[in-house]
């Protein structure tokens, strides 16, 4: 039996990372840890990408330069991934 796992502190980068990881799984970029398969769910991917977009809009001017850069980079990558997945590529 495994011991207790250390939980990282709540933070903006952790929130972005969690949402981005879920979106990447929904785009079929990452394996689902439960099924061990890459699965595509474009509706859920779009929802998560849109959620990150809302976060970007609502936090504008309130993030550090590093936080804003990470969020922008993640959103750009996921949006390109969404277009590629939607077009079958």
mmCIF file of N, CA and C in Angstrom:
data_model
loop_
_atom_site.group_PDB
_atom_site.id
_atom_site.type_symbol
_atom_site.label_atom_id
_atom_site.label_comp_id
_atom_site.label_asym_id
_atom_site.label_seq_id
_atom_site.Cartn_x
_atom_site.Cartn_y
_atom_site.Cartn_z
ATOM 1 N N UNK A 1 0.849 -1.182 0.000
ATOM 2 C CA UNK A 1 0.000 0.000 0.000
ATOM 3 C C UNK A 1 0.895 1.246 0.000
ATOM 4 N N UNK A 2 0.592 2.168 -0.856
ATOM 5 C CA UNK A 2 1.391 3.387 -0.978
ATOM 6 C C UNK A 2 1.072 4.335 0.169
ATOM 7 N N UNK A 3 2.085 5.089 0.581
ATOM 8 C CA UNK A 3 1.912 6.071 1.640
ATOM 9 C C UNK A 3 1.261 7.319 1.095
ATOM 10 N N UNK A 4 1.011 8.271 1.976
ATOM 11 C CA UNK A 4 0.386 9.526 1.527
ATOM 12 C C UNK A 4 1.296 10.274 0.555
ATOM 13 N N UNK A 5 0.687 10.843 -0.448
ATOM 14 C CA UNK A 5 1.439 11.613 -1.442
ATOM 15 C C UNK A 5 1.429 13.080 -1.044
ATOM 16 N N UNK A 6 2.558 13.722 -1.290
ATOM 17 C CA UNK A 6 2.642 15.150 -1.000
ATOM 18 C C UNK A 6 1.853 15.911 -2.056
ATOM 19 N N UNK A 7 0.987 16.772 -1.608
ATOM 20 C CA UNK A 7 0.167 17.573 -2.508
ATOM 21 C C UNK A 7 0.847 18.927 -2.683
ATOM 22 N N UNK A 8 1.072 19.339 -3.941
ATOM 23 C CA UNK A 8 1.713 20.639 -4.144
ATOM 24 C C UNK A 8 0.793 21.763 -3.687
ATOM 25 N N UNK A 9 1.368 22.896 -3.313
ATOM 26 C CA UNK A 9 0.522 24.012 -2.876
ATOM 27 C C UNK A 9 -0.319 24.545 -4.037
ATOM 28 N N UNK A 10 -1.485 25.053 -3.705
ATOM 29 C CA UNK A 10 -2.347 25.654 -4.718
ATOM 30 C C UNK A 10 -1.649 26.887 -5.285
ATOM 31 N N UNK A 11 -1.676 27.005 -6.602
ATOM 32 C CA UNK A 11 -1.052 28.153 -7.246
ATOM 33 C C UNK A 11 -1.647 28.334 -8.634
ATOM 34 N N UNK A 12 -1.441 29.513 -9.183
ATOM 35 C CA UNK A 12 -1.939 29.788 -10.534
ATOM 36 C C UNK A 12 -1.282 28.863 -11.564
ATOM 37 N N UNK A 13 0.050 28.704 -11.538
ATOM 38 C CA UNK A 13 0.666 27.788 -12.508
ATOM 39 C C UNK A 13 0.141 26.350 -12.390
ATOM 40 N N UNK A 14 -0.151 25.899 -11.173
ATOM 41 C CA UNK A 14 -0.686 24.543 -10.993
ATOM 42 C C UNK A 14 -2.080 24.443 -11.600
ATOM 43 N N UNK A 15 -2.898 25.464 -11.422
ATOM 44 C CA UNK A 15 -4.235 25.476 -12.015
ATOM 45 C C UNK A 15 -4.147 25.415 -13.537
ATOM 46 N N UNK A 16 -3.289 26.235 -14.119
ATOM 47 C CA UNK A 16 -3.114 26.235 -15.574
ATOM 48 C C UNK A 16 -2.628 24.870 -16.038
ATOM 49 N N UNK A 17 -1.682 24.304 -15.317
ATOM 50 C CA UNK A 17 -1.135 23.001 -15.677
ATOM 51 C C UNK A 17 -2.200 21.907 -15.630
ATOM 52 N N UNK A 18 -3.039 21.912 -14.597
ATOM 53 C CA UNK A 18 -4.089 20.897 -14.487
ATOM 54 C C UNK A 18 -5.075 21.000 -15.648
ATOM 55 N N UNK A 19 -5.514 22.211 -15.949
ATOM 56 C CA UNK A 19 -6.462 22.393 -17.051
ATOM 57 C C UNK A 19 -5.816 22.042 -18.393
ATOM 58 N N UNK A 20 -4.567 22.426 -18.575
ATOM 59 C CA UNK A 20 -3.863 22.148 -19.829
ATOM 60 C C UNK A 20 -3.649 20.645 -20.015
ATOM 61 N N UNK A 21 -3.342 19.945 -18.943
ATOM 62 C CA UNK A 21 -3.152 18.492 -19.029
ATOM 63 C C UNK A 21 -4.458 17.808 -19.416
ATOM 64 N N UNK A 22 -5.552 18.235 -18.811
ATOM 65 C CA UNK A 22 -6.853 17.661 -19.172
ATOM 66 C C UNK A 22 -7.190 17.952 -20.630
ATOM 67 N N UNK A 23 -6.900 19.174 -21.087
ATOM 68 C CA UNK A 23 -7.175 19.536 -22.479
ATOM 69 C C UNK A 23 -6.308 18.700 -23.422
ATOM 70 N N UNK A 24 -5.043 18.520 -23.077
ATOM 71 C CA UNK A 24 -4.146 17.705 -23.916
ATOM 72 C C UNK A 24 -4.642 16.265 -23.999
ATOM 73 N N UNK A 25 -5.157 15.742 -22.896
ATOM 74 C CA UNK A 25 -5.735 14.388 -22.938
ATOM 75 C C UNK A 25 -6.963 14.367 -23.836
ATOM 76 N N UNK A 26 -7.804 15.390 -23.732
ATOM 77 C CA UNK A 26 -9.017 15.443 -24.557
ATOM 78 C C UNK A 26 -8.688 15.606 -26.039
ATOM 79 N N UNK A 27 -7.516 16.160 -26.336
ATOM 80 C CA UNK A 27 -7.078 16.299 -27.732
ATOM 81 C C UNK A 27 -6.369 15.036 -28.229
ATOM 82 N N UNK A 28 -6.198 14.064 -27.355
ATOM 83 C CA UNK A 28 -5.511 12.841 -27.733
ATOM 84 C C UNK A 28 -4.005 12.986 -27.766
ATOM 85 N N UNK A 29 -3.484 14.036 -27.152
ATOM 86 C CA UNK A 29 -2.034 14.250 -27.118
ATOM 87 C C UNK A 29 -1.381 13.461 -25.996
ATOM 88 N N UNK A 30 -2.150 13.164 -24.953
ATOM 89 C CA UNK A 30 -1.648 12.411 -23.804
ATOM 90 C C UNK A 30 -2.539 11.203 -23.572
ATOM 91 N N UNK A 31 -1.955 10.163 -23.033
ATOM 92 C CA UNK A 31 -2.685 8.948 -22.704
ATOM 93 C C UNK A 31 -3.564 9.169 -21.475
ATOM 94 N N UNK A 32 -4.772 8.649 -21.526
ATOM 95 C CA UNK A 32 -5.656 8.668 -20.371
ATOM 96 C C UNK A 32 -5.059 7.713 -19.333
ATOM 97 N N UNK A 33 -4.771 8.182 -18.122
ATOM 98 C CA UNK A 33 -4.122 7.315 -17.137
ATOM 99 C C UNK A 33 -4.992 6.140 -16.679
ATOM 100 N N UNK A 34 -6.292 6.245 -16.846
ATOM 101 C CA UNK A 34 -7.193 5.165 -16.436
ATOM 102 C C UNK A 34 -7.280 4.096 -17.524
ATOM 103 N N UNK A 35 -7.523 4.516 -18.774
ATOM 104 C CA UNK A 35 -7.711 3.557 -19.863
ATOM 105 C C UNK A 35 -6.404 3.184 -20.553
ATOM 106 N N UNK A 36 -5.351 3.974 -20.303
ATOM 107 C CA UNK A 36 -4.039 3.768 -20.946
ATOM 108 C C UNK A 36 -4.121 3.918 -22.472
ATOM 109 N N UNK A 37 -5.111 4.703 -22.930
ATOM 110 C CA UNK A 37 -5.290 4.954 -24.360
ATOM 111 C C UNK A 37 -5.363 6.454 -24.604
ATOM 112 N N UNK A 38 -4.992 6.840 -25.823
ATOM 113 C CA UNK A 38 -5.191 8.230 -26.238
ATOM 114 C C UNK A 38 -6.603 8.339 -26.797
ATOM 115 N N UNK A 39 -7.374 9.244 -26.233
ATOM 116 C CA UNK A 39 -8.763 9.403 -26.622
ATOM 117 C C UNK A 39 -9.024 10.852 -26.987
ATOM 118 N N UNK A 40 -9.871 11.068 -27.984
ATOM 119 C CA UNK A 40 -10.175 12.427 -28.417
ATOM 120 C C UNK A 40 -11.620 12.764 -28.061
ATOM 121 N N UNK A 41 -11.774 13.904 -27.392
ATOM 122 C CA UNK A 41 -13.091 14.438 -27.060
ATOM 123 C C UNK A 41 -13.010 15.940 -27.322
ATOM 124 N N UNK A 42 -13.304 16.325 -28.571
ATOM 125 C CA UNK A 42 -13.123 17.724 -28.973
ATOM 126 C C UNK A 42 -14.031 18.694 -28.227
ATOM 127 N N UNK A 43 -15.227 18.249 -27.869
ATOM 128 C CA UNK A 43 -16.127 19.136 -27.125
ATOM 129 C C UNK A 43 -15.527 19.487 -25.760
ATOM 130 N N UNK A 44 -14.989 18.487 -25.058
ATOM 131 C CA UNK A 44 -14.385 18.733 -23.752
ATOM 132 C C UNK A 44 -13.096 19.538 -23.894
ATOM 133 N N UNK A 45 -12.321 19.233 -24.935
ATOM 134 C CA UNK A 45 -11.087 19.988 -25.183
ATOM 135 C C UNK A 45 -11.415 21.463 -25.404
ATOM 136 N N UNK A 46 -12.435 21.735 -26.208
ATOM 137 C CA UNK A 46 -12.830 23.121 -26.479
ATOM 138 C C UNK A 46 -13.271 23.806 -25.186
ATOM 139 N N UNK A 47 -14.035 23.104 -24.364
ATOM 140 C CA UNK A 47 -14.487 23.672 -23.094
ATOM 141 C C UNK A 47 -13.289 24.059 -22.216
ATOM 142 N N UNK A 48 -12.313 23.182 -22.119
ATOM 143 C CA UNK A 48 -11.143 23.456 -21.282
ATOM 144 C C UNK A 48 -10.300 24.597 -21.856
ATOM 145 N N UNK A 49 -10.142 24.626 -23.166
ATOM 146 C CA UNK A 49 -9.390 25.714 -23.809
ATOM 147 C C UNK A 49 -10.127 27.032 -23.607
ATOM 148 N N UNK A 50 -11.437 27.015 -23.769
ATOM 149 C CA UNK A 50 -12.234 28.231 -23.527
ATOM 150 C C UNK A 50 -12.126 28.676 -22.069
ATOM 151 N N UNK A 51 -12.092 27.715 -21.137
ATOM 152 C CA UNK A 51 -11.945 28.039 -19.717
ATOM 153 C C UNK A 51 -10.604 28.727 -19.464
ATOM 154 N N UNK A 52 -9.545 28.214 -20.065
ATOM 155 C CA UNK A 52 -8.237 28.861 -19.941
ATOM 156 C C UNK A 52 -8.271 30.254 -20.569
ATOM 157 N N UNK A 53 -9.015 30.422 -21.647
ATOM 158 C CA UNK A 53 -9.163 31.729 -22.279
ATOM 159 C C UNK A 53 -9.875 32.716 -21.359
ATOM 160 N N UNK A 54 -10.904 32.248 -20.649
ATOM 161 C CA UNK A 54 -11.609 33.090 -19.678
ATOM 162 C C UNK A 54 -10.648 33.487 -18.563
ATOM 163 N N UNK A 55 -9.856 32.534 -18.111
ATOM 164 C CA UNK A 55 -8.858 32.815 -17.077
ATOM 165 C C UNK A 55 -7.881 33.890 -17.545
ATOM 166 N N UNK A 56 -7.468 33.794 -18.803
ATOM 167 C CA UNK A 56 -6.546 34.785 -19.368
ATOM 168 C C UNK A 56 -7.191 36.176 -19.362
ATOM 169 N N UNK A 57 -8.433 36.254 -19.789
ATOM 170 C CA UNK A 57 -9.135 37.533 -19.846
ATOM 171 C C UNK A 57 -9.367 38.113 -18.455
ATOM 172 N N UNK A 58 -9.825 37.287 -17.550
ATOM 173 C CA UNK A 58 -10.188 37.757 -16.210
ATOM 174 C C UNK A 58 -8.979 38.100 -15.341
ATOM 175 N N UNK A 59 -7.801 37.558 -15.679
ATOM 176 C CA UNK A 59 -6.613 37.834 -14.865
ATOM 177 C C UNK A 59 -5.676 38.843 -15.523
ATOM 178 N N UNK A 60 -6.086 39.374 -16.668
ATOM 179 C CA UNK A 60 -5.228 40.315 -17.403
ATOM 180 C C UNK A 60 -4.824 41.484 -16.497
ATOM 181 N N UNK A 61 -3.531 41.730 -16.443
ATOM 182 C CA UNK A 61 -3.012 42.811 -15.621
ATOM 183 C C UNK A 61 -2.752 42.412 -14.174
ATOM 184 N N UNK A 62 -3.115 41.193 -13.805
ATOM 185 C CA UNK A 62 -2.945 40.731 -12.429
ATOM 186 C C UNK A 62 -1.950 39.580 -12.293
ATOM 187 N N UNK A 63 -1.308 39.201 -13.384
ATOM 188 C CA UNK A 63 -0.356 38.096 -13.362
ATOM 189 C C UNK A 63 1.066 38.627 -13.439
ATOM 190 N N UNK A 64 1.995 37.819 -12.948
ATOM 191 C CA UNK A 64 3.401 38.163 -13.167
ATOM 192 C C UNK A 64 3.695 37.958 -14.650
ATOM 193 N N UNK A 65 4.785 38.508 -15.123
ATOM 194 C CA UNK A 65 5.162 38.314 -16.532
ATOM 195 C C UNK A 65 5.321 36.840 -16.851
ATOM 196 N N UNK A 66 5.909 36.095 -15.917
ATOM 197 C CA UNK A 66 6.111 34.655 -16.130
ATOM 198 C C UNK A 66 4.782 33.913 -16.208
ATOM 199 N N UNK A 67 3.847 34.214 -15.305
ATOM 200 C CA UNK A 67 2.538 33.566 -15.325
ATOM 201 C C UNK A 67 1.790 33.871 -16.616
ATOM 202 N N UNK A 68 1.818 35.115 -17.042
ATOM 203 C CA UNK A 68 1.140 35.503 -18.281
ATOM 204 C C UNK A 68 1.770 34.805 -19.485
ATOM 205 N N UNK A 69 3.088 34.705 -19.509
ATOM 206 C CA UNK A 69 3.788 34.057 -20.629
ATOM 207 C C UNK A 69 3.448 32.570 -20.689
ATOM 208 N N UNK A 70 3.398 31.924 -19.534
ATOM 209 C CA UNK A 70 3.054 30.497 -19.501
ATOM 210 C C UNK A 70 1.628 30.286 -19.995
ATOM 211 N N UNK A 71 0.706 31.085 -19.515
ATOM 212 C CA UNK A 71 -0.694 30.953 -19.926
ATOM 213 C C UNK A 71 -0.841 31.192 -21.425
ATOM 214 N N UNK A 72 -0.178 32.205 -21.949
ATOM 215 C CA UNK A 72 -0.232 32.488 -23.391
ATOM 216 C C UNK A 72 0.334 31.331 -24.196
ATOM 217 N N UNK A 73 1.468 30.804 -23.760
ATOM 218 C CA UNK A 73 2.108 29.690 -24.478
ATOM 219 C C UNK A 73 1.234 28.436 -24.451
ATOM 220 N N UNK A 74 0.663 28.143 -23.305
ATOM 221 C CA UNK A 74 -0.203 26.969 -23.173
ATOM 222 C C UNK A 74 -1.433 27.111 -24.072
ATOM 223 N N UNK A 75 -2.042 28.277 -24.032
ATOM 224 C CA UNK A 75 -3.227 28.499 -24.868
ATOM 225 C C UNK A 75 -2.901 28.397 -26.359
ATOM 226 N N UNK A 76 -1.792 28.961 -26.763
ATOM 227 C CA UNK A 76 -1.391 28.889 -28.176
ATOM 228 C C UNK A 76 -1.200 27.441 -28.607
ATOM 229 N N UNK A 77 -0.477 26.677 -27.797
ATOM 230 C CA UNK A 77 -0.221 25.275 -28.126
ATOM 231 C C UNK A 77 -1.517 24.471 -28.186
ATOM 232 N N UNK A 78 -2.390 24.678 -27.213
ATOM 233 C CA UNK A 78 -3.650 23.935 -27.192
ATOM 234 C C UNK A 78 -4.567 24.331 -28.347
ATOM 235 N N UNK A 79 -4.593 25.601 -28.676
ATOM 236 C CA UNK A 79 -5.437 26.043 -29.804
ATOM 237 C C UNK A 79 -4.952 25.452 -31.112
ATOM 238 N N UNK A 80 -3.641 25.423 -31.323
ATOM 239 C CA UNK A 80 -3.094 24.778 -32.525
ATOM 240 C C UNK A 80 -3.414 23.289 -32.516
ATOM 241 N N UNK A 81 -3.288 22.664 -31.349
ATOM 242 C CA UNK A 81 -3.607 21.243 -31.227
ATOM 243 C C UNK A 81 -5.062 20.962 -31.512
ATOM 244 N N UNK A 82 -5.942 21.856 -31.082
ATOM 245 C CA UNK A 82 -7.369 21.695 -31.345
ATOM 246 C C UNK A 82 -7.655 21.751 -32.842
ATOM 247 N N UNK A 83 -7.071 22.738 -33.514
ATOM 248 C CA UNK A 83 -7.276 22.868 -34.970
ATOM 249 C C UNK A 83 -6.763 21.627 -35.680
ATOM 250 N N UNK A 84 -5.610 21.138 -35.266
ATOM 251 C CA UNK A 84 -5.035 19.939 -35.898
ATOM 252 C C UNK A 84 -5.924 18.722 -35.656
ATOM 253 N N UNK A 85 -6.405 18.563 -34.430
ATOM 254 C CA UNK A 85 -7.262 17.407 -34.117
ATOM 255 C C UNK A 85 -8.582 17.491 -34.859
ATOM 256 N N UNK A 86 -9.122 18.706 -34.966
ATOM 257 C CA UNK A 86 -10.413 18.892 -35.652
ATOM 258 C C UNK A 86 -10.286 18.601 -37.150
ATOM 259 N N UNK A 87 -9.136 18.909 -37.718
ATOM 260 C CA UNK A 87 -8.939 18.664 -39.156
ATOM 261 C C UNK A 87 -8.436 17.250 -39.424
ATOM 262 N N UNK A 88 -8.315 16.452 -38.343
ATOM 263 C CA UNK A 88 -7.911 15.068 -38.529
ATOM 264 C C UNK A 88 -6.420 14.861 -38.586
ATOM 265 N N UNK A 89 -5.634 15.895 -38.268
ATOM 266 C CA UNK A 89 -4.179 15.767 -38.350
ATOM 267 C C UNK A 89 -3.605 15.643 -37.042
#
